[in-house]
PDB file of C-alpha atoms and ligand atoms in Angstrom:
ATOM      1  CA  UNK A   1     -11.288  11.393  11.591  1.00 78.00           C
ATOM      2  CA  UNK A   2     -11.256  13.321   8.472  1.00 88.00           C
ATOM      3  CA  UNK A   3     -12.806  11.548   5.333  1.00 90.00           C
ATOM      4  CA  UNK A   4      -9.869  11.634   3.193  1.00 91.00           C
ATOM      5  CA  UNK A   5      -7.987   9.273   5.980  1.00 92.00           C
ATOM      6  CA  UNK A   6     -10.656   6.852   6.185  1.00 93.00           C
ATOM      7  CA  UNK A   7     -10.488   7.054   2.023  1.00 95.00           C
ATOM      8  CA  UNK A   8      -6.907   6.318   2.350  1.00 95.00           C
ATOM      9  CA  UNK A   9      -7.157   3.371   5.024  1.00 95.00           C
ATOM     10  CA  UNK A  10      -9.843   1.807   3.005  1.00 96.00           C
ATOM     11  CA  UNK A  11      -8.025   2.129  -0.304  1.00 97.00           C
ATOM     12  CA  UNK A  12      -5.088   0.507   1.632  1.00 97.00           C
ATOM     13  CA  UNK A  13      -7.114  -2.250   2.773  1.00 97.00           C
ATOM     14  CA  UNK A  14      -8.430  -2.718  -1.121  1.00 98.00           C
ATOM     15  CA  UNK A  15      -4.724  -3.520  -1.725  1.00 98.00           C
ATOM     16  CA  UNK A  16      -4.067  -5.883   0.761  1.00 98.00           C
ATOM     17  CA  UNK A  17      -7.316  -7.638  -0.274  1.00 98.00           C
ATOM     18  CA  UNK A  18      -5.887  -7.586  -4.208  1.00 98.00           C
ATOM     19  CA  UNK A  19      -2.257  -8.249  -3.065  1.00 98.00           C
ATOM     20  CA  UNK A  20      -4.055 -11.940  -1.268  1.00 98.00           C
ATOM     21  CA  UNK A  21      -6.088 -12.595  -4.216  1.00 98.00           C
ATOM     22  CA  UNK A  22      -3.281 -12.419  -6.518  1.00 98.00           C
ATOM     23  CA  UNK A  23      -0.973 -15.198  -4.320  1.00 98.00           C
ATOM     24  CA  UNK A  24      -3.950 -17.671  -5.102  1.00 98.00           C
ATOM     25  CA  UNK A  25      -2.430 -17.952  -8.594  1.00 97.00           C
ATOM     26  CA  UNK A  26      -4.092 -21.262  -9.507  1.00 96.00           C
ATOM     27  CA  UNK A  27      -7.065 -20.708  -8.432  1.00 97.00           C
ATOM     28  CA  UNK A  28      -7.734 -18.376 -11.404  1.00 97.00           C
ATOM     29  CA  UNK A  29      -6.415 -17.688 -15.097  1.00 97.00           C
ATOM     30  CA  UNK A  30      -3.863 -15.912 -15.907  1.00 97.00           C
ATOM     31  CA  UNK A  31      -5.102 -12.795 -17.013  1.00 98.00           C
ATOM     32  CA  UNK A  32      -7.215 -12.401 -13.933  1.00 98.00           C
ATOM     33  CA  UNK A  33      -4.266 -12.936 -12.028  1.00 98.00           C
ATOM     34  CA  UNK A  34      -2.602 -10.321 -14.040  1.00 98.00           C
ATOM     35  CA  UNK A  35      -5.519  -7.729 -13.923  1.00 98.00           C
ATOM     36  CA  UNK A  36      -6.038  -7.941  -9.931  1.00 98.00           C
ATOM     37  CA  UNK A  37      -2.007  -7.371  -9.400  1.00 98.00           C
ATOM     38  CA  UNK A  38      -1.833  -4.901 -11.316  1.00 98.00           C
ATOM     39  CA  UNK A  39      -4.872  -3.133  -9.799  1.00 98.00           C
ATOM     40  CA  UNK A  40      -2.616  -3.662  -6.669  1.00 98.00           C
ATOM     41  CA  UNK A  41       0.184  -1.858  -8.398  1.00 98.00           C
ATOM     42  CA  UNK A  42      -2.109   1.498  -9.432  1.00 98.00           C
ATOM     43  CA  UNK A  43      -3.458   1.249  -5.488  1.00 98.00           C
ATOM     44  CA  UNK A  44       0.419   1.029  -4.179  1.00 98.00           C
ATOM     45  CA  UNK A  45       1.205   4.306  -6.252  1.00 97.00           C
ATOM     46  CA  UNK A  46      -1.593   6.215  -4.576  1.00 97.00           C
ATOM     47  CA  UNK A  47      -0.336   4.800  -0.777  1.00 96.00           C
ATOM     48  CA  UNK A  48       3.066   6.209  -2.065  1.00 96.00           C
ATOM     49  CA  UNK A  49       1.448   9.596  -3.474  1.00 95.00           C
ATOM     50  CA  UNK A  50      -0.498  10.355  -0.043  1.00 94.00           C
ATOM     51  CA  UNK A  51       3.015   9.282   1.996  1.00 93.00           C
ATOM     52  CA  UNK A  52       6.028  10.630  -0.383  1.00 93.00           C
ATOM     53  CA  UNK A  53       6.451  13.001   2.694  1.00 92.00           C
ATOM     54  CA  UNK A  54       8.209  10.261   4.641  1.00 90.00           C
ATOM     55  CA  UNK A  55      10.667   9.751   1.751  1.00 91.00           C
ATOM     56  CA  UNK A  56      11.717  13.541   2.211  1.00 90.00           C
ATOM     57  CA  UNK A  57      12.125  12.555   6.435  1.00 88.00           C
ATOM     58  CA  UNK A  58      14.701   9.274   5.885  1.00 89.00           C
ATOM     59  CA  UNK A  59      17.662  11.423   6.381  1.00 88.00           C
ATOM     60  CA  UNK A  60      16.084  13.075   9.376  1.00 86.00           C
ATOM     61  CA  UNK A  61      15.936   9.561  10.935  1.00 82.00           C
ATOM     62  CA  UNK A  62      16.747   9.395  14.507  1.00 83.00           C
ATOM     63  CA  UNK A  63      19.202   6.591  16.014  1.00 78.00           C
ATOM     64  CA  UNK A  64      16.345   5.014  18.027  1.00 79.00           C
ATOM     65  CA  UNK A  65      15.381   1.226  17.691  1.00 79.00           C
ATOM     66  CA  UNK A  66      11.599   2.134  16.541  1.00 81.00           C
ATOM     67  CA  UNK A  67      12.498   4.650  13.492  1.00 86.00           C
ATOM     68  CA  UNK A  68      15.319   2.631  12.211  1.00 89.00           C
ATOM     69  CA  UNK A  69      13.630  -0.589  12.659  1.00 88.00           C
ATOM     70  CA  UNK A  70      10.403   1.506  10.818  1.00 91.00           C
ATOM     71  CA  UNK A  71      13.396   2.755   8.124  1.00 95.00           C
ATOM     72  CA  UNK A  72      14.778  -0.457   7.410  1.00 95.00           C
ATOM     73  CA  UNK A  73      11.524  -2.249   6.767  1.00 96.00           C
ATOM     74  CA  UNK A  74       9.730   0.257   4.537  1.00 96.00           C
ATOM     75  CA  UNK A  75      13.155   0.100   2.186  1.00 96.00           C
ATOM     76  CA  UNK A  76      12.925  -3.857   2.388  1.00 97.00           C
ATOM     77  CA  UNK A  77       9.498  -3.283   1.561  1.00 98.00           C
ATOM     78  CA  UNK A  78      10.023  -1.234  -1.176  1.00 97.00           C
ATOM     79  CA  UNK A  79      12.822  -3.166  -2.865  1.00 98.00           C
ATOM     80  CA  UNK A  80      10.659  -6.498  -2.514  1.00 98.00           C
ATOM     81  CA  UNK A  81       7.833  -4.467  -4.312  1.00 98.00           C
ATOM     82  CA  UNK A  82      10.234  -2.881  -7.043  1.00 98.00           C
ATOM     83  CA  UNK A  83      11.424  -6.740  -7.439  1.00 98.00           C
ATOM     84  CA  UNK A  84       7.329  -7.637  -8.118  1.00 98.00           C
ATOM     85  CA  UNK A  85       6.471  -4.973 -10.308  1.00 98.00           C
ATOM     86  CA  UNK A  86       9.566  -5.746 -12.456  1.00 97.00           C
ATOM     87  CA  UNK A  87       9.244  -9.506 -12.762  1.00 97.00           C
ATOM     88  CA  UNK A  88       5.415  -9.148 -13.047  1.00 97.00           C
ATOM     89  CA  UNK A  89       6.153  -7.117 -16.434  1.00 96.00           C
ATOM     90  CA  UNK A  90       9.266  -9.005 -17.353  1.00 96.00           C
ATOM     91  CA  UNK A  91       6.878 -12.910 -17.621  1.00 96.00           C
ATOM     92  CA  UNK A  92       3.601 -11.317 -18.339  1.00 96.00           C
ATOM     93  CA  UNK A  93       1.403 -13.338 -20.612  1.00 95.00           C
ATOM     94  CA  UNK A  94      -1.629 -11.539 -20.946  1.00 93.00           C
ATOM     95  CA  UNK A  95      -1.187  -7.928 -20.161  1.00 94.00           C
ATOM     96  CA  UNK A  96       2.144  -6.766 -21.011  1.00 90.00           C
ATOM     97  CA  UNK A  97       3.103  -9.808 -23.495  1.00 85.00           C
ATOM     98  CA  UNK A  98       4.954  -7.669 -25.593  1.00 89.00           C
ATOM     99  CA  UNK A  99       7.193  -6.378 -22.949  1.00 86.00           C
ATOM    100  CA  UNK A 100       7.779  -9.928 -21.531  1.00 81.00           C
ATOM    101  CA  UNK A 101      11.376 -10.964 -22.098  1.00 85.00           C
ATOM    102  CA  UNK A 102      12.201 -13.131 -18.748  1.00 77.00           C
ATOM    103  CA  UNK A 103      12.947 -16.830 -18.633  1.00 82.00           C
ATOM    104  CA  UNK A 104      12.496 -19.212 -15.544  1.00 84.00           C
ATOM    105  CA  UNK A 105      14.620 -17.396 -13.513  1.00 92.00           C
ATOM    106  CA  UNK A 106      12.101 -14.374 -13.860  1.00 95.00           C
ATOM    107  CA  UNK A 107       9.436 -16.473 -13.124  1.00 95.00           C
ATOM    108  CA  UNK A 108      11.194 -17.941  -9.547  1.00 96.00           C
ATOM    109  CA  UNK A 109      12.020 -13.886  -8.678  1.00 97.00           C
ATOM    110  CA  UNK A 110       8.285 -13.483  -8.830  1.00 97.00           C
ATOM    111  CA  UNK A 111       7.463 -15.880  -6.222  1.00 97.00           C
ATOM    112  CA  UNK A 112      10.211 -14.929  -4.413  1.00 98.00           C
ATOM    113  CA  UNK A 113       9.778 -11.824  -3.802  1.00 98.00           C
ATOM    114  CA  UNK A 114       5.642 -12.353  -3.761  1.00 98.00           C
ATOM    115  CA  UNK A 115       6.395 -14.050  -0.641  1.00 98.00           C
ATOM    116  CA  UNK A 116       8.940 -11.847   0.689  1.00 98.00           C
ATOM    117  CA  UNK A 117       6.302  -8.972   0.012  1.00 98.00           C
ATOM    118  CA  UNK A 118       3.622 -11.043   2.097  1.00 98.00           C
ATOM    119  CA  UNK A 119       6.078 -11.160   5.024  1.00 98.00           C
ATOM    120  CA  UNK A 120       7.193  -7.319   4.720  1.00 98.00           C
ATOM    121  CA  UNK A 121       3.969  -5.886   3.850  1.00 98.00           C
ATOM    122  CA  UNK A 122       2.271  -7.625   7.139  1.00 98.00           C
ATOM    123  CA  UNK A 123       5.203  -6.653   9.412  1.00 98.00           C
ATOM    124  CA  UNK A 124       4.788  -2.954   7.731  1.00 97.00           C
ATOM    125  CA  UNK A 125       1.091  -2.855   8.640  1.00 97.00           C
ATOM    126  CA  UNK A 126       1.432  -4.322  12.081  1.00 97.00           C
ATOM    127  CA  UNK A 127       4.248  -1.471  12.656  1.00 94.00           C
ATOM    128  CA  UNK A 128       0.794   0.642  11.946  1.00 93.00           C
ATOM    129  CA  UNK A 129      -1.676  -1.146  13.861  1.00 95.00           C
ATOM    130  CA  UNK A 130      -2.318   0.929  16.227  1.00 93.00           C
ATOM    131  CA  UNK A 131      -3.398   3.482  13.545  1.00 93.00           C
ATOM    132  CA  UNK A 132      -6.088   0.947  12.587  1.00 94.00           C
ATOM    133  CA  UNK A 133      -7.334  -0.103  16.178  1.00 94.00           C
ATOM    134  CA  UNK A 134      -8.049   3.957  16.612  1.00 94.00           C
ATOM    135  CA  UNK A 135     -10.043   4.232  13.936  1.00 93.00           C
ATOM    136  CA  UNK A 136     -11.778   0.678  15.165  1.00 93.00           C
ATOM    137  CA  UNK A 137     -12.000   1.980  18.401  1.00 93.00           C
ATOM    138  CA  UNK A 138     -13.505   5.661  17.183  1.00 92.00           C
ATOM    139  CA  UNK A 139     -16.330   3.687  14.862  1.00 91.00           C
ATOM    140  CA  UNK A 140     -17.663   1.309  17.576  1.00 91.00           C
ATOM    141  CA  UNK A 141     -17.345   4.512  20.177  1.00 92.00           C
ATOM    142  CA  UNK A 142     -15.473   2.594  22.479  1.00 90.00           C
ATOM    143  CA  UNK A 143     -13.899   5.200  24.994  1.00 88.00           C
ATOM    144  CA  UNK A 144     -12.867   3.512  27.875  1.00 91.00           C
ATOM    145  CA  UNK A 145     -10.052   0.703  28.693  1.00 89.00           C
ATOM    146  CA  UNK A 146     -11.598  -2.598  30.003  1.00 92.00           C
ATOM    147  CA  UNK A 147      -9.044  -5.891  31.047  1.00 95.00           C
ATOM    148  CA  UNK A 148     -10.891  -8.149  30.358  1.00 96.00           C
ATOM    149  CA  UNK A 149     -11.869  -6.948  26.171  1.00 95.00           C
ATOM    150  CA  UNK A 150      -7.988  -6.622  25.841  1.00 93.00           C
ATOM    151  CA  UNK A 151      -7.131  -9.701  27.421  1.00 96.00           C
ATOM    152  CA  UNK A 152      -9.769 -11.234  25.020  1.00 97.00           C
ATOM    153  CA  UNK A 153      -8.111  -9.526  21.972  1.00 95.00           C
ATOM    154  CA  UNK A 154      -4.850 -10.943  22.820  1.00 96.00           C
ATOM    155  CA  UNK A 155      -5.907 -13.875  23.238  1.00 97.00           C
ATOM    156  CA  UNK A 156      -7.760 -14.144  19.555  1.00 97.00           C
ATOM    157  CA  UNK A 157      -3.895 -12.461  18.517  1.00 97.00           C
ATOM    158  CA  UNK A 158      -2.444 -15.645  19.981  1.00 97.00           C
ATOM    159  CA  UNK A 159      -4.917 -17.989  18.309  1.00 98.00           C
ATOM    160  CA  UNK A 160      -4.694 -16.044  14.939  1.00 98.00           C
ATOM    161  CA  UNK A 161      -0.780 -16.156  15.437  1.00 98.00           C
ATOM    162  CA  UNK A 162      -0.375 -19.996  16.388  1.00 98.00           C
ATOM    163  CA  UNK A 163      -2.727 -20.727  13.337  1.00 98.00           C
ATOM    164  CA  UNK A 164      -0.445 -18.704  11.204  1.00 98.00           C
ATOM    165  CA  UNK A 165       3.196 -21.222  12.359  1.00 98.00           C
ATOM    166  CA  UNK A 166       0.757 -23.924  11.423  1.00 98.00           C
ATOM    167  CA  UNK A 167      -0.671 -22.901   8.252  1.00 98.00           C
ATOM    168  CA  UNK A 168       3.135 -21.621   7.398  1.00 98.00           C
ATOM    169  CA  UNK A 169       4.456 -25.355   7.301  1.00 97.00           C
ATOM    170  CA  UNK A 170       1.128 -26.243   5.537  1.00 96.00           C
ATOM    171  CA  UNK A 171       1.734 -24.234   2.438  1.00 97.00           C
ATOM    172  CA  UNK A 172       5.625 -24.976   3.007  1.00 97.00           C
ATOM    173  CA  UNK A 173       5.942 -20.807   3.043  1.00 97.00           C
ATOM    174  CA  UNK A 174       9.810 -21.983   4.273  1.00 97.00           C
ATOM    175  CA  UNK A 175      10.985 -23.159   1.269  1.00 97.00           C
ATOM    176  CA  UNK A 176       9.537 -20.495  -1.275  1.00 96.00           C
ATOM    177  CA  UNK A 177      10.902 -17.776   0.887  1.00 97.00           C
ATOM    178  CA  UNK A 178      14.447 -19.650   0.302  1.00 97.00           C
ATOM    179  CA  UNK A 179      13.509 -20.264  -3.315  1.00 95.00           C
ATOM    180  CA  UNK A 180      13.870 -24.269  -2.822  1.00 95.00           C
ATOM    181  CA  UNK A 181      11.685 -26.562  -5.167  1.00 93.00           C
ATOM    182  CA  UNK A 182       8.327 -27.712  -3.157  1.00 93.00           C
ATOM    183  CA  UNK A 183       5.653 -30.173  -4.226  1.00 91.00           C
ATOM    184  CA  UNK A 184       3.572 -28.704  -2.021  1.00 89.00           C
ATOM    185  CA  UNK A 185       0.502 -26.766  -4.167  1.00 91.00           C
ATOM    186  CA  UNK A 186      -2.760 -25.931  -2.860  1.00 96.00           C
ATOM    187  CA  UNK A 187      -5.625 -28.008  -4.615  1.00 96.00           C
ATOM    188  CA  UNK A 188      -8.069 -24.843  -5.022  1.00 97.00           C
ATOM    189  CA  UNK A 189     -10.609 -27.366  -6.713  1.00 95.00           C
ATOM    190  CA  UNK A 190     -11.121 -29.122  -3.127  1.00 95.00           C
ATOM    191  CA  UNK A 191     -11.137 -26.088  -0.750  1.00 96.00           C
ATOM    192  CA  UNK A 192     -10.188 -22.438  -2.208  1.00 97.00           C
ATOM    193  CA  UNK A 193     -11.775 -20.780   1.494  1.00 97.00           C
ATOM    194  CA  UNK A 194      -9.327 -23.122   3.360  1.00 98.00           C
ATOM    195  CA  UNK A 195      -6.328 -21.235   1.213  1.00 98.00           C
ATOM    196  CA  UNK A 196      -7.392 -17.455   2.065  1.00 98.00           C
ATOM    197  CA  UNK A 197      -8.141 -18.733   5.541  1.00 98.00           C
ATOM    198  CA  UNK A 198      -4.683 -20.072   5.656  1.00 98.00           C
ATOM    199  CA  UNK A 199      -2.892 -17.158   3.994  1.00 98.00           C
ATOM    200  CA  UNK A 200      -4.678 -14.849   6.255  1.00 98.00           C
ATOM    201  CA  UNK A 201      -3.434 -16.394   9.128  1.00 98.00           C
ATOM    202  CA  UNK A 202      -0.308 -16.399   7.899  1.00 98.00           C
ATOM    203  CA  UNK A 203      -0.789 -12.382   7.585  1.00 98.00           C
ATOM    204  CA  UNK A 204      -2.136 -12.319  10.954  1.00 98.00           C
ATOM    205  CA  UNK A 205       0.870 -13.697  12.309  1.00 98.00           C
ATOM    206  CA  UNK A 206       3.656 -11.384  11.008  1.00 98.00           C
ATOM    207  CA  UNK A 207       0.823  -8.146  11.766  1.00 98.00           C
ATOM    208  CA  UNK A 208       1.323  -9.587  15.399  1.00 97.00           C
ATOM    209  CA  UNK A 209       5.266  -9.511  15.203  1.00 97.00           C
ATOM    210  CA  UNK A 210       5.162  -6.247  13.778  1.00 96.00           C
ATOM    211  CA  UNK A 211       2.972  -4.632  16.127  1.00 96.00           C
ATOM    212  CA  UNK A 212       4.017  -6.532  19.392  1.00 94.00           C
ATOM    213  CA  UNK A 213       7.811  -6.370  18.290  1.00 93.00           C
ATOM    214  CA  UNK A 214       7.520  -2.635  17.992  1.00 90.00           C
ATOM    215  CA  UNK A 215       5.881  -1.795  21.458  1.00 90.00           C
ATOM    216  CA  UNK A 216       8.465  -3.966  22.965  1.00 89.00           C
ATOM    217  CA  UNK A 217      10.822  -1.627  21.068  1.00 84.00           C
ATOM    218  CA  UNK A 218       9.081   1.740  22.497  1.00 81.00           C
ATOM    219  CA  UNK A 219       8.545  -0.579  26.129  1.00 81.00           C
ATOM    220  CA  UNK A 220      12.480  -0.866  26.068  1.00 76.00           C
ATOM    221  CA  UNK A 221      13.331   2.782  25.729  1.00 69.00           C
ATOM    222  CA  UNK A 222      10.694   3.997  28.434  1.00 66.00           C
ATOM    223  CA  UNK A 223      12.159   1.773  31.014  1.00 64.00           C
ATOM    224  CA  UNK A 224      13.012   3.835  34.339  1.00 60.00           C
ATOM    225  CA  UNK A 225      16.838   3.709  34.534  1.00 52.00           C
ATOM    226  CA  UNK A 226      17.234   0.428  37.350  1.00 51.00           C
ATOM    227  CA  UNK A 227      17.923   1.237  40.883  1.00 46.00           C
ATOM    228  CA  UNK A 228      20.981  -0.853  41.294  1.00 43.00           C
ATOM    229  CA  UNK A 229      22.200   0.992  38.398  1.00 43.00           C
ATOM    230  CA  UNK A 230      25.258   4.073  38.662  1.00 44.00           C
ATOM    231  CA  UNK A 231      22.927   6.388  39.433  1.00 42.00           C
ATOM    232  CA  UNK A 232      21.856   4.934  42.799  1.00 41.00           C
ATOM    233  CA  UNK A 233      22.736   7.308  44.899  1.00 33.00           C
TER     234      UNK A 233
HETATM  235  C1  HEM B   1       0.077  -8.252  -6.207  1.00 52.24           C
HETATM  236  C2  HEM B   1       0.982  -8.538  -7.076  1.00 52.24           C
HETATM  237  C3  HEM B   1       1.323  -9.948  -7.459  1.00 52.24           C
HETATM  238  C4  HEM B   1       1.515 -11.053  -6.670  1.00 52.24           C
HETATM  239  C5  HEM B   1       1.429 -11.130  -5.163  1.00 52.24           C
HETATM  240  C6  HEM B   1       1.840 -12.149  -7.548  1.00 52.24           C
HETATM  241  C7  HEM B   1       2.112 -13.448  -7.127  1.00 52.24           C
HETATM  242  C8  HEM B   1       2.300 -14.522  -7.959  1.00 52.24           C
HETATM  243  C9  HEM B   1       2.483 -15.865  -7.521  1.00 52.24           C
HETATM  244  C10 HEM B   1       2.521 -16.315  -6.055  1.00 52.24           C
HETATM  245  C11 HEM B   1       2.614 -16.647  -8.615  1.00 52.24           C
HETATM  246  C12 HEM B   1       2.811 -18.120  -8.592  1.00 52.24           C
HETATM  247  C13 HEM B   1       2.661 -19.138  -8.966  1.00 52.24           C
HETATM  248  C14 HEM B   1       3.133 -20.498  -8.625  1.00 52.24           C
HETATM  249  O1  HEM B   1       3.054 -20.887  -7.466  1.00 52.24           O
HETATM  250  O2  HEM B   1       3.548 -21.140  -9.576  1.00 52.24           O
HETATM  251  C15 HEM B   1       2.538 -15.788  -9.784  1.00 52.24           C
HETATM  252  C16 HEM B   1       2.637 -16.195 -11.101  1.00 52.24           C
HETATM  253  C17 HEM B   1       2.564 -15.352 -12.177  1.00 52.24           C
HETATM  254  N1  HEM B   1       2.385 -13.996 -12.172  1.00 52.24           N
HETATM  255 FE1  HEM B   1       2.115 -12.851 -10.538  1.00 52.24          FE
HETATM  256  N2  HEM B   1       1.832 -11.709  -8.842  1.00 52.24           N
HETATM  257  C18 HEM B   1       1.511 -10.371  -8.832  1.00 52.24           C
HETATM  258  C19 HEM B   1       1.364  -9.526  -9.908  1.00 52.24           C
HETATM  259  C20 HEM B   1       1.537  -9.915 -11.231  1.00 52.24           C
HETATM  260  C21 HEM B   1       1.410  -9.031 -12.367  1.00 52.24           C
HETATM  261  C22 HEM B   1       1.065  -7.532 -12.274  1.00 52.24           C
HETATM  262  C23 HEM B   1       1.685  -9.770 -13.466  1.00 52.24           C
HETATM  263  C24 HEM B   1       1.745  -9.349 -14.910  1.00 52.24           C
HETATM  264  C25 HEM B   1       1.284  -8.232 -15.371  1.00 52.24           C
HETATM  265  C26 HEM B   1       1.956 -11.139 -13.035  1.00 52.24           C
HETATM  266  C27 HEM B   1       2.241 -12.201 -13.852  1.00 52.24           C
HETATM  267  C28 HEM B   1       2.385 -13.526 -13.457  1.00 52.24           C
HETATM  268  C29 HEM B   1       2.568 -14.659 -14.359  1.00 52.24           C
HETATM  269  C30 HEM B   1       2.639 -14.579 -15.878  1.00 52.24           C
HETATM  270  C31 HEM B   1       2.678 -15.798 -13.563  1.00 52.24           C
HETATM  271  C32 HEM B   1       2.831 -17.240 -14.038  1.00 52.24           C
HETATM  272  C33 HEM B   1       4.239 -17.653 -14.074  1.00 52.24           C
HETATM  273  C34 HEM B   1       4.373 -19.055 -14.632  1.00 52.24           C
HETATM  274  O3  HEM B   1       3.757 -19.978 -14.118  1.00 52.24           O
HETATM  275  O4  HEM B   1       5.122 -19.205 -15.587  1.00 52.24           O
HETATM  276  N3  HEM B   1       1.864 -11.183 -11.658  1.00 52.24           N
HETATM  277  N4  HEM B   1       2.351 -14.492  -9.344  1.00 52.24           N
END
């Protein structure tokens, strides 16, 4: 593993960690707010800097379920992020005030498509995971398969996951991604670690679609032609 990936991954995790701080709006002022997502911003033009080869490979895409699945998401992705970065500038208060010409329905694109961005960005990295649990794997010298450390893994995936549907009602994640009204606001004063615990379940959950949704993808296409099939000789 060569140092500049492990730079990379770790620069990628940086912006995850910014991209979570920044949903826990009230739980800081606004310039803070404004200062960490925009940190995220600089950090999402390097990710796109070290990957603008993959841009160049979109019309190379093969018709199989796992590219155009991969294809489709990464666009989503990037439109939802486009949709941030514009809104962010567009009701800025503190950084780019002058620039700041949006209304209310500026303001309700910006948590719409901060939430969106949660969704995609976790369903992007778990379409990568396997990428990370190398590196894991490589750092804690772990060489060979065991059933019973997997089965344990999965099993922590499941827990993370089912937290994740729970804590999805709790912060009524429903209704923001469909841009209805919600009363329902996180009281930061009373427990802030219960939010990131929450939000990072929440994470956890759509890593696990991504990453179990595309191996089902690649299990699909393996699958040995059945023997009742037309070939059956
Ligand atoms: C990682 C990127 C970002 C994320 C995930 C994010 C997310 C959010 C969220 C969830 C809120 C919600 C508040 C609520 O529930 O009422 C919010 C509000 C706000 N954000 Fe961001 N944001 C990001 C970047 C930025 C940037 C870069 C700026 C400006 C430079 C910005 C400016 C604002 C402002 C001014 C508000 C307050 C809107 C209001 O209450 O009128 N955001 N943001």
């Amino acid at each position: 593993m060569s140092p500049v990936f492990l730079l990379r991954l770790g620069l990628d995790c940086l912006a995850l960690g910014l991209f979570m701080a920044a949903m826990a709006y009230w739980w800081m002022d606004n310039r803070t707010h404004e200062v960490i997502g925009t940190g995220m911003f600089a950090l999402l033009v390097l990710h796109n800097g070290f990957n603008r080869r993959w841009y160049g490979g979109i019309r190379r895409t093969r018709r199989q379920a796992k590219p155009i699945a991969t294809v489709g998401l990464n666009l989503t992705l990037v439109a939802a992020m486009v949709t941030l970065l514009i809104t962010s500038v567009l009701i800025s208060q503190s950084l780019f005030g002058c620039l700041a010409i949006g209304g209310p329905d500026a303001r309700d694109m910006h948590i719409l498509s901060a939430y969106w961005t949660l969704i995609v960005v976790t369903l992007h990295l778990g379409l990568h995971w396997s990428v990370v649990m190398n590196v894991v794997r490589n750092m804690a010298g772990i060489r060979k398969y065991r059933l019973l450390r997997t089965m344990l893994l999965r099993f922590i995936a499941a827990g993370i996951a089912a937290c994740g549907v729970y804590s999805s009602f709790e912060l009524d994640i429903g209704s923001r991604l469909l841009l209805i009204p919600t009363m329902q606001f996180w009281d930061f004063n009373a427990d802030t670690a219960g939010f990131f615990l929450r939000i990072g379940s929440i994470a956890g959950l759509y890593v696990a679609i991504g990453h179990y949704g595309v191996t089902a993808l690649q299990a699909s296409r393996h699958r040995p032609v059945s023997q009742s099939g037309p070939l059956r000789r």
